[in-house]
């Protein structure tokens, strides 16, 4: 699980072009949206594509994405339980 | 009312050199990638605008040229309500269009990137500049085979003569596989350099 969290942080920084952040800047419980990393709606769509591409998880319910993109901890748990690749 | 325009300020980014009003701002290694060069300029200028890194290459080029130019002039928020933006280039957003196409070329590997898709129009970079500086005037983006100073001059004058704008941020911002160059200038009643086709052409052409 720790390796997955590390991988998620790396991917989020790289794929969302968060040049001002390092892995150490992101706590596992930090809010990804709002006051945390300050991600926006386009970032949310990018994360949905990332889940499909990297973990074989297809999200179709917008409410579900709000729930699982709360933090690295929540996202990692969801991926572990639902990944198909 | 005096609608006569002058060139109040200008900025160009060509061959790794960023020049504003004839003064060299920074020279970057022209062999590095454009994104690396843009990042170097961002750090050198101590900008704090992380959204810059999410932009596509054309928007970064447009934004950084405009940012340096706008920091050289003083324009009130009231004046920004009547500041128009008229930009142009040759390749429109083809640079980013190709990147987006790559993400959807294969049926087996079909993952369209929303963050790339939102930049598949050439006027998005212009929008980024307007958001940054709260510019609310008219804007337009044109595609030409080559830099067209006469068109820019006439279009800017038409906007001011018809009371659609009092000042116009004009220019050329082009990036493709072969390289990049941009040139923006502020056409305004202020300044002393006449807004003529010859002046615009002369400032655009590297010495």
Coordinates of C-alpha atoms in Angstrom, one line a residue:
Chain A
X1 CA 0.0 0.0 0.0
X2 CA 2.8 2.4 0.8
X3 CA 4.4 1.8 -2.6
X4 CA 1.0 2.5 -4.3
X5 CA 0.7 5.8 -2.3
X6 CA 4.2 6.8 -3.4
X7 CA 3.4 5.9 -7.0
X8 CA 0.1 7.9 -6.9
X9 CA 2.0 11.0 -5.6
X10 CA 4.6 10.7 -8.4
X11 CA 1.9 10.2 -11.0
X12 CA -0.2 13.1 -9.8
X13 CA 2.8 15.5 -9.7
X14 CA 3.9 14.4 -13.2
X15 CA 0.5 14.1 -15.0
X16 CA -1.0 17.2 -13.4
X17 CA 2.2 19.3 -13.9
X18 CA 2.4 20.3 -10.2
X19 CA 5.9 21.7 -10.7
X20 CA 5.8 23.5 -7.3
X21 CA 5.2 20.2 -5.4
X22 CA 7.5 17.3 -4.4
X23 CA 6.4 13.9 -3.0
X24 CA 7.4 15.1 0.5
X25 CA 5.0 18.0 0.2
X26 CA 1.9 15.7 -0.1
X27 CA 0.7 14.1 3.1
X28 CA -1.4 11.0 2.7
X29 CA -4.4 12.8 4.4
X30 CA -4.1 16.1 2.5
X31 CA -7.2 17.2 0.6
X32 CA -6.5 16.9 -3.1
X33 CA -9.0 19.5 -4.1
X34 CA -9.8 22.9 -2.4
X35 CA -7.3 24.1 0.1
X36 CA -5.0 21.0 -0.3
X37 CA -3.2 20.6 -3.6
X38 CA -5.7 23.1 -5.2
X39 CA -6.6 20.8 -8.0
X40 CA -9.4 21.9 -10.4
X41 CA -12.2 20.2 -12.4
X42 CA -9.9 19.5 -15.4
X43 CA -7.5 17.8 -13.0
X44 CA -10.4 15.7 -11.7
X45 CA -11.0 14.5 -15.3
X46 CA -7.3 13.8 -15.7
X47 CA -7.4 11.6 -12.6
X48 CA -10.4 9.7 -13.9
X49 CA -8.4 9.0 -17.1
X50 CA -5.4 8.0 -15.0
X51 CA -7.5 5.5 -13.0
X52 CA -8.7 3.8 -16.2
X53 CA -5.3 3.8 -17.9
X54 CA -3.1 2.7 -15.0
X55 CA -5.4 0.6 -12.9
X56 CA -8.3 -0.5 -15.2
X57 CA -10.9 1.3 -13.1
X58 CA -13.7 3.0 -15.0
X59 CA -15.5 5.7 -13.0
X60 CA -18.9 6.8 -14.4
X61 CA -20.5 8.3 -11.4
X62 CA -19.3 11.9 -10.7
X63 CA -20.4 11.5 -7.0
X64 CA -18.1 8.5 -6.7
X65 CA -15.1 10.5 -7.9
X66 CA -15.8 13.2 -5.3
X67 CA -15.7 10.5 -2.7
X68 CA -12.5 8.7 -3.7
X69 CA -10.5 11.8 -4.6
X70 CA -10.6 13.0 -1.0
X71 CA -6.9 12.2 -0.3
X72 CA -4.1 9.8 -1.2
X73 CA -5.2 7.5 1.6
X74 CA -8.7 7.2 0.3
X75 CA -7.7 6.9 -3.3
X76 CA -5.1 4.2 -2.6
X77 CA -7.7 2.1 -0.6
X78 CA -10.2 2.4 -3.5
X79 CA -7.6 1.4 -6.1
X80 CA -6.4 -1.6 -4.0
X81 CA -10.0 -2.9 -3.7
X82 CA -11.1 -2.2 -7.4
X83 CA -8.1 -2.4 -9.6
X84 CA -8.2 -4.8 -12.6
X85 CA -4.6 -4.3 -13.6
Chain B
X1 CA -10.9 62.2 -28.6
X2 CA -7.4 61.2 -29.8
X3 CA -7.6 57.8 -31.4
X4 CA -4.1 58.0 -32.8
X5 CA -2.1 55.0 -31.8
X6 CA 1.6 54.6 -31.0
X7 CA 3.7 51.6 -30.0
X8 CA 4.0 52.1 -26.2
X9 CA 5.9 48.9 -25.4
X10 CA 6.9 45.7 -27.1
X11 CA 8.4 42.3 -26.2
X12 CA 9.9 39.5 -28.3
X13 CA 11.0 36.0 -27.7
X14 CA 13.1 34.6 -30.5
X15 CA 16.2 32.3 -30.7
X16 CA 16.3 31.9 -26.9
X17 CA 16.4 35.7 -26.3
X18 CA 13.7 37.6 -24.4
X19 CA 13.9 41.3 -25.3
X20 CA 11.6 44.0 -24.0
X21 CA 11.7 47.6 -25.3
X22 CA 15.1 46.9 -26.8
X23 CA 16.5 45.6 -23.5
X24 CA 17.6 42.0 -23.1
X25 CA 15.6 40.5 -20.2
X26 CA 17.1 37.0 -20.3
X27 CA 18.9 34.7 -22.8
X28 CA 18.2 30.9 -22.4
X29 CA 20.0 27.9 -24.0
X30 CA 18.3 27.6 -27.3
X31 CA 19.2 23.9 -27.5
X32 CA 17.1 23.0 -24.6
X33 CA 13.4 22.2 -25.0
X34 CA 10.9 25.1 -25.1
X35 CA 9.3 23.9 -21.9
X36 CA 12.7 24.0 -20.1
X37 CA 13.3 27.5 -21.5
X38 CA 9.9 28.7 -20.4
X39 CA 10.5 27.3 -16.9
X40 CA 13.9 29.1 -16.8
X41 CA 12.2 32.4 -17.6
X42 CA 9.5 31.8 -15.0
X43 CA 12.1 31.1 -12.3
X44 CA 14.3 34.0 -13.4
X45 CA 11.3 36.4 -13.2
X46 CA 10.2 35.1 -9.8
X47 CA 6.6 34.7 -11.0
X48 CA 4.2 32.9 -8.6
X49 CA 1.6 31.5 -10.9
X50 CA 1.6 27.7 -10.8
X51 CA -1.1 27.6 -13.4
X52 CA 1.6 28.5 -15.9
X53 CA 2.9 24.9 -15.7
X54 CA -0.4 23.4 -16.7
X55 CA -0.5 25.4 -19.9
X56 CA 0.3 24.0 -23.3
X57 CA 3.4 25.3 -25.2
X58 CA 1.6 28.0 -27.2
X59 CA -0.1 29.3 -24.2
X60 CA 3.2 29.4 -22.2
X61 CA 4.9 31.3 -25.0
X62 CA 2.0 33.8 -25.3
X63 CA 1.7 34.1 -21.5
X64 CA 5.4 34.7 -20.8
X65 CA 5.8 37.3 -23.6
X66 CA 2.7 39.2 -22.4
X67 CA 3.7 38.9 -18.8
X68 CA 7.0 40.6 -19.4
X69 CA 5.4 43.3 -21.6
X70 CA 2.6 44.0 -19.1
X71 CA 5.0 44.3 -16.3
X72 CA 6.8 47.1 -18.2
X73 CA 3.7 49.3 -18.4
X74 CA 1.1 50.7 -16.0
X75 CA -2.5 50.1 -17.0
X76 CA -5.3 50.8 -14.6
X77 CA -8.1 48.3 -14.0
X78 CA -10.5 50.8 -15.7
X79 CA -8.2 51.0 -18.7
X80 CA -8.1 47.2 -18.9
X81 CA -11.9 47.2 -19.5
X82 CA -11.2 48.8 -22.9
X83 CA -7.9 47.0 -23.7
X84 CA -8.4 44.7 -26.7
X85 CA -6.1 41.8 -27.6
X86 CA -5.4 40.8 -31.2
X87 CA -3.0 38.0 -31.8
X88 CA -2.0 35.9 -34.8
X89 CA 0.2 33.0 -35.9
X90 CA 0.7 30.5 -38.6
X91 CA 0.1 27.1 -37.0
X92 CA -2.9 28.0 -34.8
X93 CA -2.9 25.3 -32.0
X94 CA -1.5 22.5 -34.3
X95 CA 1.3 21.8 -31.8
X96 CA -1.2 20.8 -29.1
X97 CA -3.7 19.3 -31.6
X98 CA -1.0 16.8 -32.6
X99 CA -0.3 15.9 -29.0
X100 CA -4.0 15.4 -28.4
X101 CA -4.3 13.3 -31.6
X102 CA -1.5 11.0 -30.3
X103 CA -3.5 10.3 -27.2
X104 CA -6.5 9.0 -29.2
X105 CA -4.8 7.4 -32.2
X106 CA -5.0 3.8 -31.0
X107 CA -8.3 2.0 -30.2
X108 CA -6.4 -0.2 -27.8
X109 CA -4.7 2.7 -26.1
X110 CA -7.5 5.3 -26.2
X111 CA -7.0 7.7 -23.3
X112 CA -7.9 11.3 -24.4
X113 CA -6.3 13.8 -22.0
X114 CA -8.8 16.5 -20.8
X115 CA -5.9 18.7 -19.7
X116 CA -4.5 18.6 -23.3
X117 CA -7.9 18.9 -25.0
X118 CA -8.7 22.2 -23.3
X119 CA -5.8 23.8 -25.1
X120 CA -6.7 22.7 -28.7
X121 CA -7.6 26.2 -29.7
X122 CA -5.1 29.0 -30.4
X123 CA -7.0 31.7 -28.5
X124 CA -6.7 29.8 -25.2
X125 CA -3.3 31.4 -24.4
X126 CA -4.8 34.8 -25.1
X127 CA -7.5 33.9 -22.6
X128 CA -4.8 33.0 -20.0
X129 CA -3.3 36.4 -20.4
X130 CA -6.7 38.1 -20.0
X131 CA -7.5 36.1 -16.9
X132 CA -4.1 36.9 -15.4
X133 CA -4.4 40.7 -16.0
X134 CA -8.2 41.0 -15.8
X135 CA -8.4 42.3 -19.4
X136 CA -12.0 42.7 -20.5
X137 CA -11.8 44.2 -24.0
X138 CA -12.5 42.5 -27.3
X139 CA -10.2 39.8 -28.5
X140 CA -9.5 38.0 -31.7
X141 CA -6.9 35.5 -32.9
X142 CA -6.0 35.2 -36.6
X143 CA -4.0 32.6 -38.6
X144 CA -1.8 33.9 -41.5
X145 CA 1.0 32.3 -43.5
X146 CA 3.4 34.9 -42.3
X147 CA 3.6 37.8 -39.8
X148 CA 1.2 40.4 -41.1
X149 CA 2.1 43.9 -39.6
X150 CA -0.3 45.7 -42.0
X151 CA -3.3 43.7 -40.8
X152 CA -2.4 44.2 -37.1
X153 CA -2.1 47.9 -37.7
X154 CA -5.4 48.2 -39.5
X155 CA -7.3 46.0 -37.2
X156 CA -6.0 47.8 -34.0
X157 CA -6.9 51.2 -35.6
X158 CA -10.3 49.9 -36.6
X159 CA -11.0 48.9 -33.0
X160 CA -10.0 52.3 -31.6
X161 CA -11.6 54.4 -34.3
X162 CA -14.9 52.5 -33.7
X163 CA -14.6 53.0 -29.9
X164 CA -14.3 49.3 -29.3
X165 CA -11.0 49.7 -27.5
X166 CA -8.7 52.4 -26.3
X167 CA -5.5 50.3 -26.3
X168 CA -4.7 47.1 -28.1
X169 CA -2.3 44.3 -27.2
X170 CA -1.2 43.0 -30.7
X171 CA 1.2 40.5 -32.0
X172 CA 2.4 37.1 -33.2
X173 CA 2.9 34.0 -31.2
X174 CA 4.0 30.9 -33.1
X175 CA 5.3 27.5 -32.0
X176 CA 5.6 24.3 -34.0
X177 CA 8.0 21.3 -34.3
X178 CA 10.7 23.6 -35.9
X179 CA 10.8 26.2 -33.2
X180 CA 9.1 29.2 -31.7
X181 CA 8.9 32.9 -31.8
X182 CA 6.7 35.6 -30.4
X183 CA 6.3 39.3 -30.6
X184 CA 3.8 41.4 -28.8
X185 CA 3.3 45.1 -28.6
X186 CA 1.0 47.5 -26.9
X187 CA -0.7 50.0 -29.3
X188 CA -1.8 52.9 -27.2
X189 CA -2.3 56.7 -27.4
X190 CA 0.7 56.8 -25.1
X191 CA 4.3 56.3 -26.2
X192 CA 6.2 58.0 -29.0
X193 CA 6.9 55.4 -31.6
X194 CA 4.4 55.7 -34.4
X195 CA 2.1 52.8 -35.0
X196 CA 3.1 52.2 -38.6
X197 CA 3.5 49.0 -40.6
X198 CA 7.2 49.8 -41.0
X199 CA 7.7 50.3 -37.2
X200 CA 5.9 47.0 -36.4
X201 CA 7.9 45.1 -39.0
X202 CA 11.2 46.6 -37.8
X203 CA 10.6 45.6 -34.2
X204 CA 9.5 42.1 -35.1
X205 CA 12.5 41.4 -37.3
X206 CA 15.5 40.3 -35.3
X207 CA 18.6 42.5 -35.9

